[in-house]
PDB file of C-alpha atoms in Angstrom:
ATOM      1  CA  MET J   3     127.830 106.865  56.467  1.00  0.00           C
ATOM      2  CA  ARG J   4     131.060 107.533  58.313  1.00  0.00           C
ATOM      3  CA  TRP J   5     132.660 105.034  60.632  1.00  0.00           C
ATOM      4  CA  ALA J   6     135.464 105.909  63.060  1.00  0.00           C
ATOM      5  CA  THR J   7     138.148 103.686  64.520  1.00  0.00           C
ATOM      6  CA  ARG J   8     141.541 104.071  66.120  1.00  0.00           C
ATOM      7  CA  ALA J   9     144.499 104.931  63.958  1.00  0.00           C
ATOM      8  CA  GLY J  10     147.055 102.173  63.488  1.00  0.00           C
ATOM      9  CA  VAL J  11     144.875  99.566  61.819  1.00  0.00           C
ATOM     10  CA  HIS J  12     145.557  95.927  62.653  1.00  0.00           C
ATOM     11  CA  ILE J  13     143.581  92.701  62.226  1.00  0.00           C
ATOM     12  CA  ASP J  14     140.336  93.449  64.096  1.00  0.00           C
ATOM     13  CA  ARG J  15     139.916  96.953  62.692  1.00  0.00           C
ATOM     14  CA  SER J  16     140.724  95.935  59.126  1.00  0.00           C
ATOM     15  CA  ALA J  17     138.391  92.919  59.331  1.00  0.00           C
ATOM     16  CA  CYS J  18     135.624  95.126  60.740  1.00  0.00           C
ATOM     17  CA  ALA J  19     136.111  97.682  57.968  1.00  0.00           C
ATOM     18  CA  TRP J  20     135.784  94.864  55.414  1.00  0.00           C
ATOM     19  CA  LEU J  21     132.659  93.576  57.186  1.00  0.00           C
ATOM     20  CA  ILE J  22     131.160  97.061  57.131  1.00  0.00           C
ATOM     21  CA  LEU J  23     131.908  97.547  53.426  1.00  0.00           C
ATOM     22  CA  ARG J  24     130.726  94.127  52.301  1.00  0.00           C
ATOM     23  CA  HIS J  25     127.813  93.404  54.638  1.00  0.00           C
ATOM     24  CA  LEU J  26     126.585  96.605  56.303  1.00  0.00           C
ATOM     25  CA  ASP J  27     127.400  99.796  54.430  1.00  0.00           C
ATOM     26  CA  PRO J  28     128.933  99.525  50.934  1.00  0.00           C
ATOM     27  CA  LYS J  29     129.436 103.304  50.781  1.00  0.00           C
ATOM     28  CA  ALA J  30     131.161 103.521  54.157  1.00  0.00           C
ATOM     29  CA  GLN J  31     133.811 106.150  54.722  1.00  0.00           C
ATOM     30  CA  PHE J  32     136.389 105.577  57.442  1.00  0.00           C
ATOM     31  CA  VAL J  33     137.882 108.112  59.836  1.00  0.00           C
ATOM     32  CA  PHE J  34     140.932 107.303  61.962  1.00  0.00           C
ATOM     33  CA  VAL J  35     141.202 108.921  65.400  1.00  0.00           C
ATOM     34  CA  SER J  36     143.304 108.649  68.553  1.00  0.00           C
ATOM     35  CA  GLY J  37     140.412 107.765  70.828  1.00  0.00           C
ATOM     36  CA  PRO J  38     136.655 107.870  71.429  1.00  0.00           C
ATOM     37  CA  ASP J  39     136.692 111.566  72.347  1.00  0.00           C
ATOM     38  CA  GLU J  40     137.757 112.412  68.771  1.00  0.00           C
ATOM     39  CA  VAL J  41     134.960 110.509  67.012  1.00  0.00           C
ATOM     40  CA  PRO J  42     132.992 112.936  64.808  1.00  0.00           C
ATOM     41  CA  ASP J  43     129.317 113.355  65.735  1.00  0.00           C
ATOM     42  CA  ASP J  44     128.227 111.909  62.389  1.00  0.00           C
ATOM     43  CA  ALA J  45     130.346 108.740  62.695  1.00  0.00           C
ATOM     44  CA  ILE J  46     129.768 105.324  64.244  1.00  0.00           C
ATOM     45  CA  ALA J  47     132.708 104.328  66.435  1.00  0.00           C
ATOM     46  CA  PHE J  48     134.144 100.816  66.378  1.00  0.00           C
ATOM     47  CA  ASP J  49     137.045  98.942  67.981  1.00  0.00           C
ATOM     48  CA  MET J  50     137.721 101.486  70.715  1.00  0.00           C
ATOM     49  CA  ARG J  51     137.441 101.223  74.479  1.00  0.00           C
ATOM     50  CA  GLY J  52     134.052 102.172  75.819  1.00  0.00           C
ATOM     51  CA  VAL J  53     132.085 102.103  72.555  1.00  0.00           C
ATOM     52  CA  ASP J  54     129.167  99.823  71.704  1.00  0.00           C
ATOM     53  CA  LEU J  55     130.971  98.220  68.753  1.00  0.00           C
ATOM     54  CA  GLY J  56     134.081  97.136  70.619  1.00  0.00           C
ATOM     55  CA  HIS J  57     135.375  94.173  72.585  1.00  0.00           C
ATOM     56  CA  HIS J  58     132.715  92.730  74.903  1.00  0.00           C
ATOM     57  CA  GLY J  59     133.283  89.795  77.208  1.00  0.00           C
ATOM     58  CA  SER J  60     135.555  87.410  75.336  1.00  0.00           C
ATOM     59  CA  ASP J  61     134.524  88.756  71.907  1.00  0.00           C
ATOM     60  CA  CYS J  62     136.726  90.818  69.632  1.00  0.00           C
ATOM     61  CA  THR J  63     135.025  93.679  67.785  1.00  0.00           C
ATOM     62  CA  PHE J  64     134.403  91.592  64.658  1.00  0.00           C
ATOM     63  CA  GLU J  65     132.395  89.111  66.751  1.00  0.00           C
ATOM     64  CA  THR J  66     130.556  91.959  68.484  1.00  0.00           C
ATOM     65  CA  MET J  67     129.527  93.363  65.105  1.00  0.00           C
ATOM     66  CA  LEU J  68     128.301  89.973  63.878  1.00  0.00           C
ATOM     67  CA  ARG J  69     126.130  89.673  66.986  1.00  0.00           C
ATOM     68  CA  ARG J  70     124.925  93.290  66.973  1.00  0.00           C
ATOM     69  CA  TYR J  71     123.849  93.142  63.331  1.00  0.00           C
ATOM     70  CA  ASP J  72     122.513  89.554  63.511  1.00  0.00           C
ATOM     71  CA  LEU J  73     124.879  88.232  60.835  1.00  0.00           C
ATOM     72  CA  ALA J  74     124.584  84.449  61.027  1.00  0.00           C
ATOM     73  CA  ASP J  75     126.596  83.542  57.907  1.00  0.00           C
ATOM     74  CA  PRO J  76     128.833  80.584  58.921  1.00  0.00           C
ATOM     75  CA  VAL J  77     131.599  81.894  56.670  1.00  0.00           C
ATOM     76  CA  LEU J  78     131.668  85.173  58.588  1.00  0.00           C
ATOM     77  CA  TRP J  79     131.803  83.248  61.854  1.00  0.00           C
ATOM     78  CA  ARG J  80     134.793  81.232  60.606  1.00  0.00           C
ATOM     79  CA  ILE J  81     136.517  84.490  59.691  1.00  0.00           C
ATOM     80  CA  ALA J  82     135.574  85.740  63.171  1.00  0.00           C
ATOM     81  CA  ALA J  83     137.464  82.810  64.707  1.00  0.00           C
ATOM     82  CA  ILE J  84     140.575  83.704  62.706  1.00  0.00           C
ATOM     83  CA  VAL J  85     140.306  87.404  63.573  1.00  0.00           C
ATOM     84  CA  HIS J  86     139.668  86.595  67.240  1.00  0.00           C
ATOM     85  CA  GLU J  87     142.776  84.420  67.521  1.00  0.00           C
ATOM     86  CA  ALA J  88     144.958  86.877  65.599  1.00  0.00           C
ATOM     87  CA  ASP J  89     143.766  89.736  67.808  1.00  0.00           C
ATOM     88  CA  LEU J  90     143.481  88.104  71.230  1.00  0.00           C
ATOM     89  CA  GLU J  91     145.724  85.005  71.004  1.00  0.00           C
ATOM     90  CA  ASP J  92     143.693  83.249  73.709  1.00  0.00           C
ATOM     91  CA  ASP J  93     143.271  79.821  72.060  1.00  0.00           C
ATOM     92  CA  HIS J  94     139.487  80.205  72.215  1.00  0.00           C
ATOM     93  CA  TYR J  95     139.248  78.859  68.649  1.00  0.00           C
ATOM     94  CA  ASP J  96     141.245  76.447  66.521  1.00  0.00           C
ATOM     95  CA  ALA J  97     142.436  78.935  63.907  1.00  0.00           C
ATOM     96  CA  PRO J  98     146.008  78.214  62.807  1.00  0.00           C
ATOM     97  CA  GLU J  99     145.597  80.795  60.008  1.00  0.00           C
ATOM     98  CA  ALA J 100     145.530  83.552  62.635  1.00  0.00           C
ATOM     99  CA  VAL J 101     149.313  83.738  62.960  1.00  0.00           C
ATOM    100  CA  GLY J 102     149.741  84.412  59.238  1.00  0.00           C
ATOM    101  CA  PHE J 103     146.959  86.974  59.169  1.00  0.00           C
ATOM    102  CA  ASP J 104     148.455  88.810  62.115  1.00  0.00           C
ATOM    103  CA  LEU J 105     151.894  88.868  60.483  1.00  0.00           C
ATOM    104  CA  ILE J 106     150.506  90.208  57.200  1.00  0.00           C
ATOM    105  CA  LEU J 107     148.472  92.942  58.894  1.00  0.00           C
ATOM    106  CA  ARG J 108     151.335  94.044  61.130  1.00  0.00           C
ATOM    107  CA  ALA J 109     153.712  94.201  58.151  1.00  0.00           C
ATOM    108  CA  LEU J 110     151.245  96.223  56.079  1.00  0.00           C
ATOM    109  CA  ALA J 111     150.593  98.591  58.993  1.00  0.00           C
ATOM    110  CA  LEU J 112     154.315  99.315  59.312  1.00  0.00           C
ATOM    111  CA  ALA J 113     154.705 100.204  55.654  1.00  0.00           C
ATOM    112  CA  HIS J 114     151.425 101.919  54.750  1.00  0.00           C
ATOM    113  CA  THR J 115     148.813 104.419  55.894  1.00  0.00           C
ATOM    114  CA  ASP J 116     145.590 103.197  57.466  1.00  0.00           C
ATOM    115  CA  GLU J 117     143.685 104.003  54.276  1.00  0.00           C
ATOM    116  CA  GLU J 118     146.167 102.010  52.203  1.00  0.00           C
ATOM    117  CA  VAL J 119     145.997  99.059  54.592  1.00  0.00           C
ATOM    118  CA  LEU J 120     142.207  98.933  54.251  1.00  0.00           C
ATOM    119  CA  SER J 121     142.408  99.105  50.468  1.00  0.00           C
ATOM    120  CA  MET J 122     144.956  96.258  50.432  1.00  0.00           C
ATOM    121  CA  THR J 123     143.181  94.030  52.945  1.00  0.00           C
ATOM    122  CA  THR J 124     139.709  94.310  51.403  1.00  0.00           C
ATOM    123  CA  PRO J 125     140.570  92.001  48.467  1.00  0.00           C
ATOM    124  CA  ILE J 126     142.377  89.663  50.867  1.00  0.00           C
ATOM    125  CA  PHE J 127     139.258  89.307  53.009  1.00  0.00           C
ATOM    126  CA  ASP J 128     137.141  88.947  49.858  1.00  0.00           C
ATOM    127  CA  ALA J 129     139.341  86.052  48.736  1.00  0.00           C
ATOM    128  CA  VAL J 130     139.339  84.407  52.160  1.00  0.00           C
ATOM    129  CA  TYR J 131     135.555  84.715  52.305  1.00  0.00           C
ATOM    130  CA  GLY J 132     135.276  83.022  48.903  1.00  0.00           C
ATOM    131  CA  TYR J 133     137.710  80.277  49.879  1.00  0.00           C
ATOM    132  CA  ILE J 134     135.946  79.466  53.144  1.00  0.00           C
ATOM    133  CA  ARG J 135     132.523  79.734  51.494  1.00  0.00           C
ATOM    134  CA  ARG J 136     133.529  77.144  48.936  1.00  0.00           C
ATOM    135  CA  GLY J 137     134.480  74.775  51.744  1.00  0.00           C
ATOM    136  CA  VAL J 138     131.196  75.402  53.555  1.00  0.00           C
ATOM    137  CA  ILE J 139     129.204  74.695  50.389  1.00  0.00           C
ATOM    138  CA  THR J 140     131.122  71.530  49.498  1.00  0.00           C
ATOM    139  CA  GLY J 141     131.331  70.345  53.087  1.00  0.00           C
ATOM    140  CA  GLY J 142     135.097  70.083  53.148  1.00  0.00           C
ATOM    141  CA  THR J 143     138.341  71.886  52.594  1.00  0.00           C
ATOM    142  CA  PRO J 144     138.286  73.874  49.346  1.00  0.00           C
ATOM    143  CA  THR J 145     140.822  72.893  46.718  1.00  0.00           C
TER     144      THR J 145
END
C-alpha cells in the first residue's frame, strides 16, 4: 500500500513511517507531497492538515495512529511520548530524550532526501524500541 505525507520529513513523520513499516504495513511505500490536495488516490495520507491520520486535539500524528489502529503496546506509547515532545514541545510528557531526537531528525533532514531520512531513522527507531522494551520487561531502566 502507498502512504503519503508532507515533504520535509521530521520527527512525527519519520516515527509514523517507522510505525507503519513495523506495525501496520511492512510493504509500505511512501510518497512525499506538498499538501493534501496532491495525495494520490491510492495512498493513505498522514501528518497533514485536515486528514484523518494527523494531529487531533493534543495528540501528534504518531499518537493518533496508535489510537486509530488500537495499538496498546506500552513501548509504542513511550515512543509516542518522546515523539510528541520533540514535535510539539508542550511539556505534556516527561521525555527528556525528545530534544536529542529532534536535533538528530532536523540534522538528517538538512543533509538528506526524505527517502534517505526514512531509511536512516528506521534502524534508530528499531533500536529505541528494543531498548525501551527491555526496560518494560525488566521493570526498570535497561542497561
